[in-house]
Amino acid sequence: KGLMKKFTLYLILVLFSFNLFASERPLTTADRLDIIDVINNYGLAVDNKDYDLFRSLFFNDVEARLVFDPSFFGGEEIIINGLDKWVAYIKESGALFKTSQHLIGNPLISYDGELVKVRSNLNSRGYYKGEEGRSVSLWGYYETYMQKDKDSWKITKHTFFSLGTDE
């Protein structure tokens, strides 16, 4: 009887400590490459104005935040809830530009609870429509939270923090 109690207590402790470290589980190389592909496809979709690709990268209930520094949009913070509103915002802001190029790099991938967090740097340049030679450069970083949906990774929360601009 005493041995059974000790065994049960030991089993509970083992299961409890496994759950404590479950979020510390390592990502496979394939998962890491898939996550980086999502980040790269984000930039590609915005630059190519491929809104079907853009839409495919997010969950329907995505939360997007844009936190601008004082040199761009007066330092305002924009919060957008829901995929339809997020796509509409990207279409509207993209309509200002003839073309753009997002350079996204240095992805740091880790678990944050049950979600995967990716911190990546951004340097983006947009060329205004109808204003030959006028462009804006924006740099900063993204904090992107993802989870796996069936066999693919999707973004559940995406935040951009701007660090500076040059126009």
PDB file of C-alpha atoms in Angstrom, residues 12-151:
ATOM      1  CA  ILE A  12       2.057  12.590 -10.693  1.00  0.00           C
ATOM      2  CA  LEU A  13       5.322  14.508 -10.183  1.00  0.00           C
ATOM      3  CA  VAL A  14       6.750  13.181 -13.447  1.00  0.00           C
ATOM      4  CA  LEU A  15       3.613  14.110 -15.391  1.00  0.00           C
ATOM      5  CA  PHE A  16       3.470  17.527 -13.732  1.00  0.00           C
ATOM      6  CA  SER A  17       7.101  18.325 -14.523  1.00  0.00           C
ATOM      7  CA  PHE A  18       6.616  17.141 -18.124  1.00  0.00           C
ATOM      8  CA  ASN A  19       3.736  19.606 -18.489  1.00  0.00           C
ATOM      9  CA  LEU A  20       5.872  22.383 -17.021  1.00  0.00           C
ATOM     10  CA  PHE A  21       8.456  21.879 -19.746  1.00  0.00           C
ATOM     11  CA  ALA A  22       6.121  21.002 -22.597  1.00  0.00           C
ATOM     12  CA  SER A  23       6.324  24.546 -23.938  1.00  0.00           C
ATOM     13  CA  GLU A  24      10.129  24.226 -23.954  1.00  0.00           C
ATOM     14  CA  ARG A  25       9.924  21.528 -26.620  1.00  0.00           C
ATOM     15  CA  PRO A  26      12.264  22.053 -29.524  1.00  0.00           C
ATOM     16  CA  LEU A  27      10.966  22.779 -32.998  1.00  0.00           C
ATOM     17  CA  THR A  28      11.986  20.477 -35.809  1.00  0.00           C
ATOM     18  CA  THR A  29      14.118  21.812 -38.621  1.00  0.00           C
ATOM     19  CA  ALA A  30      11.146  21.336 -40.958  1.00  0.00           C
ATOM     20  CA  ASP A  31       8.931  23.427 -38.635  1.00  0.00           C
ATOM     21  CA  ARG A  32      11.544  26.181 -38.462  1.00  0.00           C
ATOM     22  CA  LEU A  33      11.831  26.297 -42.260  1.00  0.00           C
ATOM     23  CA  ASP A  34       8.040  26.348 -42.611  1.00  0.00           C
ATOM     24  CA  ILE A  35       7.796  29.217 -40.107  1.00  0.00           C
ATOM     25  CA  ILE A  36      10.465  31.201 -41.976  1.00  0.00           C
ATOM     26  CA  ASP A  37       8.528  30.545 -45.213  1.00  0.00           C
ATOM     27  CA  VAL A  38       5.423  32.107 -43.642  1.00  0.00           C
ATOM     28  CA  ILE A  39       7.424  35.218 -42.731  1.00  0.00           C
ATOM     29  CA  ASN A  40       8.964  35.411 -46.223  1.00  0.00           C
ATOM     30  CA  ASN A  41       5.592  34.876 -47.888  1.00  0.00           C
ATOM     31  CA  TYR A  42       4.194  37.735 -45.804  1.00  0.00           C
ATOM     32  CA  GLY A  43       6.668  40.154 -47.411  1.00  0.00           C
ATOM     33  CA  LEU A  44       6.176  38.633 -50.863  1.00  0.00           C
ATOM     34  CA  ALA A  45       2.382  38.859 -50.619  1.00  0.00           C
ATOM     35  CA  VAL A  46       2.485  42.534 -49.591  1.00  0.00           C
ATOM     36  CA  ASP A  47       5.023  43.452 -52.283  1.00  0.00           C
ATOM     37  CA  ASN A  48       3.180  41.574 -55.054  1.00  0.00           C
ATOM     38  CA  LYS A  49      -0.243  42.651 -53.787  1.00  0.00           C
ATOM     39  CA  ASP A  50      -1.155  38.965 -53.728  1.00  0.00           C
ATOM     40  CA  TYR A  51      -4.039  39.158 -51.277  1.00  0.00           C
ATOM     41  CA  ASP A  52      -4.992  35.485 -51.664  1.00  0.00           C
ATOM     42  CA  LEU A  53      -1.503  34.473 -50.521  1.00  0.00           C
ATOM     43  CA  PHE A  54      -1.618  37.144 -47.802  1.00  0.00           C
ATOM     44  CA  ARG A  55      -4.977  35.865 -46.528  1.00  0.00           C
ATOM     45  CA  SER A  56      -3.705  32.251 -46.433  1.00  0.00           C
ATOM     46  CA  LEU A  57      -1.018  33.145 -43.875  1.00  0.00           C
ATOM     47  CA  PHE A  58      -3.398  34.159 -41.076  1.00  0.00           C
ATOM     48  CA  PHE A  59      -6.122  32.778 -38.850  1.00  0.00           C
ATOM     49  CA  ASN A  60      -9.512  34.485 -39.281  1.00  0.00           C
ATOM     50  CA  ASP A  61      -9.330  35.986 -35.781  1.00  0.00           C
ATOM     51  CA  VAL A  62      -5.851  37.481 -36.244  1.00  0.00           C
ATOM     52  CA  GLU A  63      -4.872  40.526 -34.226  1.00  0.00           C
ATOM     53  CA  ALA A  64      -2.561  42.930 -36.038  1.00  0.00           C
ATOM     54  CA  ARG A  65      -0.858  45.885 -34.395  1.00  0.00           C
ATOM     55  CA  LEU A  66       1.241  48.585 -35.979  1.00  0.00           C
ATOM     56  CA  VAL A  67       3.237  50.694 -33.548  1.00  0.00           C
ATOM     57  CA  PHE A  68       4.814  53.613 -35.385  1.00  0.00           C
ATOM     58  CA  ASP A  69       7.664  55.772 -34.136  1.00  0.00           C
ATOM     59  CA  PRO A  70       7.081  59.565 -34.008  1.00  0.00           C
ATOM     60  CA  SER A  71       8.732  60.089 -37.425  1.00  0.00           C
ATOM     61  CA  PHE A  72       6.040  58.055 -39.221  1.00  0.00           C
ATOM     62  CA  PHE A  73       2.273  58.546 -38.859  1.00  0.00           C
ATOM     63  CA  GLY A  74       2.979  60.657 -35.775  1.00  0.00           C
ATOM     64  CA  GLY A  75       3.783  57.655 -33.622  1.00  0.00           C
ATOM     65  CA  GLU A  76       0.249  56.301 -33.600  1.00  0.00           C
ATOM     66  CA  GLU A  77      -0.679  52.720 -32.765  1.00  0.00           C
ATOM     67  CA  ILE A  78      -3.172  50.896 -34.938  1.00  0.00           C
ATOM     68  CA  ILE A  79      -4.905  47.716 -33.757  1.00  0.00           C
ATOM     69  CA  ILE A  80      -6.841  45.639 -36.258  1.00  0.00           C
ATOM     70  CA  ASN A  81      -8.909  42.616 -35.245  1.00  0.00           C
ATOM     71  CA  GLY A  82      -9.988  40.057 -37.813  1.00  0.00           C
ATOM     72  CA  LEU A  83      -8.625  38.881 -41.131  1.00  0.00           C
ATOM     73  CA  ASP A  84     -11.054  40.785 -43.361  1.00  0.00           C
ATOM     74  CA  LYS A  85     -10.190  44.113 -41.705  1.00  0.00           C
ATOM     75  CA  TRP A  86      -6.466  43.300 -41.822  1.00  0.00           C
ATOM     76  CA  VAL A  87      -6.580  42.477 -45.551  1.00  0.00           C
ATOM     77  CA  ALA A  88      -8.604  45.663 -46.212  1.00  0.00           C
ATOM     78  CA  TYR A  89      -5.986  47.736 -44.334  1.00  0.00           C
ATOM     79  CA  ILE A  90      -3.104  46.187 -46.294  1.00  0.00           C
ATOM     80  CA  LYS A  91      -4.937  46.769 -49.605  1.00  0.00           C
ATOM     81  CA  GLU A  92      -5.687  50.392 -48.711  1.00  0.00           C
ATOM     82  CA  SER A  93      -2.144  51.199 -47.570  1.00  0.00           C
ATOM     83  CA  GLY A  94      -0.634  49.264 -50.501  1.00  0.00           C
ATOM     84  CA  ALA A  95      -2.699  51.323 -52.955  1.00  0.00           C
ATOM     85  CA  LEU A  96      -0.429  54.308 -52.184  1.00  0.00           C
ATOM     86  CA  PHE A  97       2.558  52.526 -53.723  1.00  0.00           C
ATOM     87  CA  LYS A  98       3.451  51.549 -57.269  1.00  0.00           C
ATOM     88  CA  THR A  99       5.799  48.936 -55.844  1.00  0.00           C
ATOM     89  CA  SER A 100       7.464  47.976 -52.594  1.00  0.00           C
ATOM     90  CA  GLN A 101      10.135  45.638 -51.300  1.00  0.00           C
ATOM     91  CA  HIS A 102      10.175  44.029 -47.865  1.00  0.00           C
ATOM     92  CA  LEU A 103      13.510  42.674 -46.665  1.00  0.00           C
ATOM     93  CA  ILE A 104      12.752  40.553 -43.616  1.00  0.00           C
ATOM     94  CA  GLY A 105      15.567  38.784 -41.817  1.00  0.00           C
ATOM     95  CA  ASN A 106      17.160  37.478 -38.665  1.00  0.00           C
ATOM     96  CA  PRO A 107      14.180  35.389 -37.547  1.00  0.00           C
ATOM     97  CA  LEU A 108      14.492  34.406 -33.895  1.00  0.00           C
ATOM     98  CA  ILE A 109      12.044  31.572 -33.272  1.00  0.00           C
ATOM     99  CA  SER A 110      10.983  30.387 -29.816  1.00  0.00           C
ATOM    100  CA  TYR A 111       7.977  29.140 -27.932  1.00  0.00           C
ATOM    101  CA  ASP A 112       5.928  31.619 -25.929  1.00  0.00           C
ATOM    102  CA  GLY A 113       3.478  29.422 -24.061  1.00  0.00           C
ATOM    103  CA  GLU A 114       1.617  27.358 -26.637  1.00  0.00           C
ATOM    104  CA  LEU A 115       2.396  29.740 -29.493  1.00  0.00           C
ATOM    105  CA  VAL A 116       5.562  30.104 -31.509  1.00  0.00           C
ATOM    106  CA  LYS A 117       6.999  33.612 -31.430  1.00  0.00           C
ATOM    107  CA  VAL A 118       9.101  34.928 -34.293  1.00  0.00           C
ATOM    108  CA  ARG A 119      11.001  38.182 -33.948  1.00  0.00           C
ATOM    109  CA  SER A 120      12.310  39.381 -37.293  1.00  0.00           C
ATOM    110  CA  ASN A 121      13.860  42.587 -38.579  1.00  0.00           C
ATOM    111  CA  LEU A 122      12.344  44.643 -41.392  1.00  0.00           C
ATOM    112  CA  ASN A 123      13.705  47.092 -43.918  1.00  0.00           C
ATOM    113  CA  SER A 124      11.049  48.093 -46.434  1.00  0.00           C
ATOM    114  CA  ARG A 125      10.984  50.575 -49.276  1.00  0.00           C
ATOM    115  CA  GLY A 126       7.858  51.758 -51.040  1.00  0.00           C
ATOM    116  CA  TYR A 127       7.710  53.803 -54.257  1.00  0.00           C
ATOM    117  CA  TYR A 128       4.697  56.123 -54.370  1.00  0.00           C
ATOM    118  CA  LYS A 129       2.236  55.938 -57.263  1.00  0.00           C
ATOM    119  CA  GLY A 130       2.265  58.934 -59.584  1.00  0.00           C
ATOM    120  CA  GLU A 131       5.277  60.542 -57.908  1.00  0.00           C
ATOM    121  CA  GLU A 132       8.301  59.467 -59.930  1.00  0.00           C
ATOM    122  CA  GLY A 133      11.362  58.990 -57.744  1.00  0.00           C
ATOM    123  CA  ARG A 134       9.537  59.594 -54.427  1.00  0.00           C
ATOM    124  CA  SER A 135       9.823  56.761 -51.967  1.00  0.00           C
ATOM    125  CA  VAL A 136       9.787  55.982 -48.287  1.00  0.00           C
ATOM    126  CA  SER A 137      11.991  53.581 -46.354  1.00  0.00           C
ATOM    127  CA  LEU A 138      10.717  52.072 -43.156  1.00  0.00           C
ATOM    128  CA  TRP A 139      12.618  49.886 -40.762  1.00  0.00           C
ATOM    129  CA  GLY A 140      11.750  48.124 -37.576  1.00  0.00           C
ATOM    130  CA  TYR A 141      10.871  44.658 -36.416  1.00  0.00           C
ATOM    131  CA  TYR A 142       7.986  42.224 -36.268  1.00  0.00           C
ATOM    132  CA  GLU A 143       6.787  40.094 -33.373  1.00  0.00           C
ATOM    133  CA  THR A 144       4.711  37.388 -34.980  1.00  0.00           C
ATOM    134  CA  TYR A 145       2.885  34.645 -33.093  1.00  0.00           C
ATOM    135  CA  MET A 146       1.963  31.443 -34.900  1.00  0.00           C
ATOM    136  CA  GLN A 147       0.457  28.066 -34.317  1.00  0.00           C
ATOM    137  CA  LYS A 148       0.058  25.018 -36.452  1.00  0.00           C
ATOM    138  CA  ASP A 149      -3.275  24.605 -38.235  1.00  0.00           C
ATOM    139  CA  LYS A 150      -3.438  21.004 -39.458  1.00  0.00           C
ATOM    140  CA  ASP A 151      -0.198  20.766 -41.459  1.00  0.00           C
TER     141      ASP A 151
END
